[in-house]
């Protein structure tokens, strides 16, 4: 059948009603109808495009012609499938991106071979072959190319040098020639049209900069001249040619993504968008679906600003496609899932509309048509009965986009605050005091003095204008937020201390400026807990956690936390400094989430202690893994090494600021085992306890190891067993009652538990045991005397230690008869068990268990406000009497 007699497939006939461009192409390219008829039933892939180029025998003589023919086929194929509802948005943009990739690749390969034949291979000074790296930016980089788009490119090469001859030129000239050739091959308007308009303005220094840049030139530009809008642009950067893309990414990544949370990016992006909006208004582009209000660009900005803010700390956000970014943001609770769905629906609608505008005449337009005829065509192509009906849905989408966009980029402080005058006249303490009194501050004069001290202080006076611009709007909101808490004065002081701690970090101020509701959450937190306030001051990064609306309701998922942290640690291997900081940051974030739930009354003391203990187990276990990797002379892949937890960690009663009592053991017969595991123990201890820029994980205490400070840091499991059976003091066996395996090799953990049970189940002389336990208790009492009239929850007679000593005595004295007593179940469970076994009266066991629980609750409350664990005697008189009664029953020793 001749080309003239080909019957057009139904999808092509359908598309002709919506595209004058398609009609022109079919009329001017007789071969195209047959090509479309053969291919229209399925999406095009890379194989199909490359097969076409091979069939056309593309070379330097026909390069421009063949690429333009390829473009005609691909865009018409996409156009038909899209309008006929055979292709979704992803297929359209991916196919156009594929066209650009293969066109660029083909032009590069053909022209490079031509240049190499003339000048020789470009090499570095040390003789290594140099490649031309073409970077796709914008929608090309994100694989989101529209159907009549230009393509944004940047050209780089690794190192300077010269070609190998015959006609020698330097690498810069070689790659400049190659770059110009690629541009001409794609961009030149010939009788066959053009492939893509090429835009090189995103390169360093734009049109005034050189066409190509070496890696060194690019890195120097990023460091010395890179601007905020370029960070935004480089998010989409994608290497299209060459094999050294990983090196290039390593250069660009620190410029694009900051290590810290970069909320200052919101202001920079807001300014950039304001410039675009001014340009839109100036050119009367309200009907532009890309740049106009509620358009495509606002969705892209919204997605990418969060990449700039968080991408340096969350590598999963270092992706390019807009819809995938929105989905990741929703997964993390950064935007609501409903917002993601609405923005994705709007993006799909706007991009499909954009394509139909361009299908009309293959014009790079984003403007709605003015003529009724074209309006009718566009409406029909979009599936609407009328243009007016289409506009209704378009306006709905744009309104949704605008609302979400303004929610992120609007400046909440722009309208000012009722208390701005109070801050501007802060040095007038008498006037300020009256205002603080009106706001309900119990000590208005003190608040006025503190406010005046801030305003007149050197720290504020020396702030640069950019910081003051963020700091000033916050103070009135701090005053307001503190006034709404139970203790306005204390909260105000704590919030000002926090602002003082972060006042040199514009990013944190920008966070609070952009999300003033966070101040109210933080005010509630620091009002309830001085420890929380100080924790935030030490780790202001945690302010970001307060933004998460799910923080109170979402369950704390430790297995997921462990898996995610392990993945992130692996990704940055072998960067030990970053790994240590990451582990601290992630641990602090989990503690903060727990703290928020705790203060809101959503956790019992037992649950919060269980969580903190399990969290510590994870951190210690991952620390062993990280430290083992960094020991160069390790003799096996996996260490036969374990950490035994004692004290509060062992009993799963860890508090927010508790030390970790640990013992390190190994079970390895290798000759070098003792030396290697000692090194591992030292590194593990240092990793956990060292202060880094991100703070500290834990204070550690290794004194419970065999022979204490004079003993080996790491002992073999057999040596540990021998020590416990032959040399340990009774108090060490008391400590063993609440010891457990917490990290490392699980088989060692199993063997340790066997040893622990063996030791605890030794028959003992009860009289001698009682004597030694009483002697140890007396030594502790002598060491913790205090003159206060308050009751010390831990150390006073009838307090926590007495309960623990009762339980430990019962375990050591009777475990040989009752194996169940060796379980590390916690003091409350063991008291109940002892009552059920008849070792103590069951009613007294229950009473003391309740007392122990209440003591822990009170102690926890005191520590949240950095207070010593002492309360009014009358508050716990009944509990203390019950503990003393059981003590007397067990030991026959009347407590003072």
Short mmCIF file of N, CA, C and O in Angstrom, two decimals, residues 730-731 734 737 764-778 780 797-814 827 831 834 839-841 844 848 882-896:
data_model
loop_
_atom_site.label_atom_id
_atom_site.label_comp_id
_atom_site.label_asym_id
_atom_site.label_seq_id
_atom_site.Cartn_x
_atom_site.Cartn_y
_atom_site.Cartn_z
N UNK A 730 28.67 -9.92 96.86
CA UNK A 730 27.22 -10.07 96.87
C UNK A 730 26.56 -8.90 96.16
O UNK A 730 25.58 -9.07 95.41
N UNK A 731 27.06 -7.69 96.35
CA UNK A 731 26.43 -6.54 95.69
C UNK A 731 26.51 -6.65 94.18
O UNK A 731 25.64 -6.15 93.46
N UNK A 734 23.72 -8.77 93.33
CA UNK A 734 22.51 -7.95 93.39
C UNK A 734 22.34 -7.20 92.06
O UNK A 734 21.23 -7.14 91.51
N UNK A 737 20.92 -9.20 89.17
CA UNK A 737 19.49 -9.53 89.11
C UNK A 737 18.77 -8.71 88.05
O UNK A 737 17.74 -9.13 87.52
N UNK A 764 22.28 -20.21 98.87
CA UNK A 764 23.00 -19.25 99.71
C UNK A 764 22.55 -19.40 101.16
O UNK A 764 21.41 -19.78 101.44
N UNK A 765 23.44 -19.05 102.04
CA UNK A 765 23.12 -18.98 103.47
C UNK A 765 22.32 -17.71 103.68
O UNK A 765 22.83 -16.60 103.54
N UNK A 766 21.01 -17.85 104.01
CA UNK A 766 20.13 -16.68 104.09
C UNK A 766 20.60 -15.69 105.15
O UNK A 766 20.49 -14.47 104.97
N UNK A 767 21.09 -16.19 106.26
CA UNK A 767 21.54 -15.29 107.33
C UNK A 767 22.73 -14.46 106.86
O UNK A 767 22.79 -13.24 107.08
N UNK A 768 23.67 -15.13 106.20
CA UNK A 768 24.84 -14.41 105.71
C UNK A 768 24.44 -13.43 104.59
O UNK A 768 24.94 -12.30 104.53
N UNK A 769 23.55 -13.89 103.73
CA UNK A 769 23.08 -13.02 102.65
C UNK A 769 22.41 -11.78 103.23
O UNK A 769 22.66 -10.66 102.78
N UNK A 770 21.55 -12.01 104.23
CA UNK A 770 20.85 -10.88 104.85
C UNK A 770 21.86 -9.90 105.44
O UNK A 770 21.74 -8.69 105.29
N UNK A 771 22.86 -10.44 106.09
CA UNK A 771 23.87 -9.59 106.73
C UNK A 771 24.60 -8.73 105.69
O UNK A 771 24.82 -7.53 105.90
N UNK A 772 24.96 -9.34 104.57
CA UNK A 772 25.72 -8.60 103.55
C UNK A 772 24.84 -7.56 102.85
O UNK A 772 25.30 -6.46 102.54
N UNK A 773 23.58 -7.91 102.58
CA UNK A 773 22.68 -6.96 101.94
C UNK A 773 22.44 -5.77 102.87
O UNK A 773 22.46 -4.60 102.43
N UNK A 774 22.24 -6.04 104.16
CA UNK A 774 22.02 -4.95 105.12
C UNK A 774 23.27 -4.06 105.23
O UNK A 774 23.15 -2.83 105.35
N UNK A 775 24.42 -4.69 105.20
CA UNK A 775 25.66 -3.90 105.30
C UNK A 775 25.81 -2.98 104.08
O UNK A 775 26.20 -1.81 104.22
N UNK A 776 25.50 -3.50 102.91
CA UNK A 776 25.59 -2.67 101.70
C UNK A 776 24.57 -1.55 101.75
O UNK A 776 24.86 -0.40 101.39
N UNK A 777 23.38 -1.86 102.23
CA UNK A 777 22.35 -0.80 102.32
C UNK A 777 22.79 0.28 103.28
O UNK A 777 22.54 1.49 103.02
N UNK A 778 23.44 -0.10 104.38
CA UNK A 778 23.89 0.90 105.34
C UNK A 778 24.99 1.78 104.74
O UNK A 778 25.02 2.99 104.96
N UNK A 780 25.32 2.58 101.66
CA UNK A 780 24.67 3.52 100.75
C UNK A 780 23.97 4.63 101.52
O UNK A 780 24.01 5.80 101.13
N UNK A 797 14.99 5.99 103.82
CA UNK A 797 14.43 4.72 104.28
C UNK A 797 12.96 4.65 103.90
O UNK A 797 12.20 5.59 104.16
N UNK A 798 12.60 3.51 103.29
CA UNK A 798 11.24 3.36 102.79
C UNK A 798 11.08 3.84 101.36
O UNK A 798 9.97 3.90 100.85
N UNK A 799 12.22 4.15 100.71
CA UNK A 799 12.18 4.65 99.34
C UNK A 799 12.52 3.60 98.30
O UNK A 799 12.44 2.39 98.54
N UNK A 800 12.89 4.06 97.10
CA UNK A 800 13.11 3.18 95.96
C UNK A 800 14.21 2.14 96.20
O UNK A 800 14.05 0.96 95.85
N UNK A 801 15.31 2.56 96.79
CA UNK A 801 16.41 1.61 96.98
C UNK A 801 16.01 0.48 97.91
O UNK A 801 16.38 -0.68 97.71
N UNK A 802 15.22 0.80 98.93
CA UNK A 802 14.77 -0.27 99.83
C UNK A 802 13.93 -1.29 99.09
O UNK A 802 14.05 -2.51 99.32
N UNK A 803 13.06 -0.83 98.19
CA UNK A 803 12.27 -1.78 97.41
C UNK A 803 13.19 -2.65 96.56
O UNK A 803 13.03 -3.88 96.49
N UNK A 804 14.17 -2.03 95.91
CA UNK A 804 15.08 -2.77 95.05
C UNK A 804 15.89 -3.79 95.86
O UNK A 804 16.10 -4.93 95.41
N UNK A 805 16.32 -3.42 97.07
CA UNK A 805 17.10 -4.34 97.90
C UNK A 805 16.24 -5.52 98.37
O UNK A 805 16.71 -6.65 98.46
N UNK A 806 14.98 -5.24 98.68
CA UNK A 806 14.08 -6.33 99.07
C UNK A 806 13.98 -7.35 97.94
O UNK A 806 14.11 -8.56 98.15
N UNK A 807 13.74 -6.86 96.72
CA UNK A 807 13.60 -7.75 95.57
C UNK A 807 14.89 -8.51 95.32
O UNK A 807 14.88 -9.74 95.07
N UNK A 808 16.02 -7.81 95.35
CA UNK A 808 17.30 -8.47 95.09
C UNK A 808 17.60 -9.55 96.12
O UNK A 808 18.09 -10.63 95.78
N UNK A 809 17.28 -9.28 97.36
CA UNK A 809 17.48 -10.29 98.41
C UNK A 809 16.61 -11.51 98.15
O UNK A 809 17.07 -12.66 98.27
N UNK A 810 15.36 -11.29 97.81
CA UNK A 810 14.45 -12.41 97.56
C UNK A 810 14.92 -13.25 96.37
O UNK A 810 14.83 -14.48 96.39
N UNK A 811 15.41 -12.58 95.31
CA UNK A 811 15.92 -13.31 94.15
C UNK A 811 17.14 -14.14 94.53
O UNK A 811 17.20 -15.35 94.25
N UNK A 812 18.11 -13.51 95.17
CA UNK A 812 19.34 -14.22 95.52
C UNK A 812 19.07 -15.31 96.56
O UNK A 812 19.73 -16.36 96.55
N UNK A 813 18.14 -15.08 97.44
CA UNK A 813 17.90 -16.04 98.51
C UNK A 813 17.06 -17.23 98.09
O UNK A 813 17.21 -18.33 98.66
N UNK A 814 16.18 -17.05 97.10
CA UNK A 814 15.21 -18.11 96.82
C UNK A 814 15.18 -18.58 95.37
O UNK A 814 14.39 -19.47 95.03
N UNK A 827 10.94 -4.81 89.06
CA UNK A 827 10.67 -4.96 90.50
C UNK A 827 9.19 -5.19 90.80
O UNK A 827 8.85 -5.95 91.71
N UNK A 831 7.94 -8.52 92.71
CA UNK A 831 7.23 -8.44 93.99
C UNK A 831 5.96 -9.27 93.96
O UNK A 831 5.64 -10.02 94.90
N UNK A 834 6.87 -12.91 94.10
CA UNK A 834 7.28 -13.32 95.44
C UNK A 834 6.08 -13.49 96.35
O UNK A 834 6.03 -14.39 97.21
N UNK A 839 6.70 -16.07 99.56
CA UNK A 839 7.93 -15.58 100.18
C UNK A 839 7.67 -14.34 101.03
O UNK A 839 8.39 -14.08 102.00
N UNK A 840 6.70 -13.56 100.63
CA UNK A 840 6.24 -12.40 101.37
C UNK A 840 4.73 -12.37 101.29
O UNK A 840 4.15 -12.98 100.39
N UNK A 841 4.06 -11.69 102.22
CA UNK A 841 2.60 -11.62 102.14
C UNK A 841 2.16 -10.95 100.85
O UNK A 841 2.69 -9.91 100.46
N UNK A 844 1.09 -7.29 101.15
CA UNK A 844 2.21 -6.36 101.29
C UNK A 844 2.96 -6.21 99.96
O UNK A 844 3.43 -5.12 99.63
N UNK A 848 3.53 -2.56 98.26
CA UNK A 848 4.86 -2.03 97.95
C UNK A 848 5.03 -1.84 96.44
O UNK A 848 5.69 -0.88 96.00
N UNK A 882 4.53 1.53 104.13
CA UNK A 882 4.33 0.20 103.57
C UNK A 882 5.65 -0.46 103.21
O UNK A 882 5.84 -1.67 103.44
N UNK A 883 6.58 0.30 102.61
CA UNK A 883 7.89 -0.25 102.26
C UNK A 883 8.65 -0.64 103.53
O UNK A 883 9.26 -1.72 103.60
N UNK A 884 8.62 0.24 104.54
CA UNK A 884 9.34 -0.07 105.78
C UNK A 884 8.77 -1.32 106.45
O UNK A 884 9.51 -2.15 106.99
N UNK A 885 7.45 -1.49 106.37
CA UNK A 885 6.83 -2.66 106.99
C UNK A 885 7.31 -3.94 106.31
O UNK A 885 7.61 -4.95 106.97
N UNK A 886 7.39 -3.92 104.97
CA UNK A 886 7.86 -5.11 104.26
C UNK A 886 9.34 -5.34 104.55
O UNK A 886 9.78 -6.48 104.70
N UNK A 887 10.11 -4.27 104.58
CA UNK A 887 11.54 -4.39 104.91
C UNK A 887 11.70 -5.10 106.25
O UNK A 887 12.49 -6.04 106.38
N UNK A 888 10.94 -4.66 107.25
CA UNK A 888 11.05 -5.26 108.58
C UNK A 888 10.64 -6.73 108.53
O UNK A 888 11.21 -7.57 109.24
N UNK A 889 9.64 -7.03 107.72
CA UNK A 889 9.17 -8.42 107.60
C UNK A 889 10.26 -9.29 106.98
O UNK A 889 10.48 -10.43 107.41
N UNK A 890 10.97 -8.76 105.95
CA UNK A 890 11.97 -9.55 105.23
C UNK A 890 13.27 -9.65 106.01
O UNK A 890 13.87 -10.73 106.13
N UNK A 891 13.71 -8.52 106.56
CA UNK A 891 15.04 -8.48 107.17
C UNK A 891 15.02 -8.51 108.70
O UNK A 891 16.09 -8.66 109.32
N UNK A 892 13.82 -8.30 109.28
CA UNK A 892 13.77 -8.24 110.74
C UNK A 892 14.60 -7.09 111.26
O UNK A 892 15.13 -7.11 112.37
N UNK A 893 14.71 -6.07 110.45
CA UNK A 893 15.57 -4.92 110.79
C UNK A 893 14.70 -3.68 110.78
O UNK A 893 14.19 -3.28 109.74
N UNK A 894 14.50 -3.08 111.91
CA UNK A 894 13.62 -1.92 111.99
C UNK A 894 14.31 -0.72 111.35
O UNK A 894 15.39 -0.31 111.78
N UNK A 895 13.65 -0.17 110.29
CA UNK A 895 14.22 1.01 109.62
C UNK A 895 13.98 2.25 110.45
O UNK A 895 12.94 2.40 111.07
N UNK A 896 14.96 3.13 110.43
CA UNK A 896 14.81 4.41 111.13
C UNK A 896 13.74 5.24 110.47
O UNK A 896 13.58 5.21 109.26
#
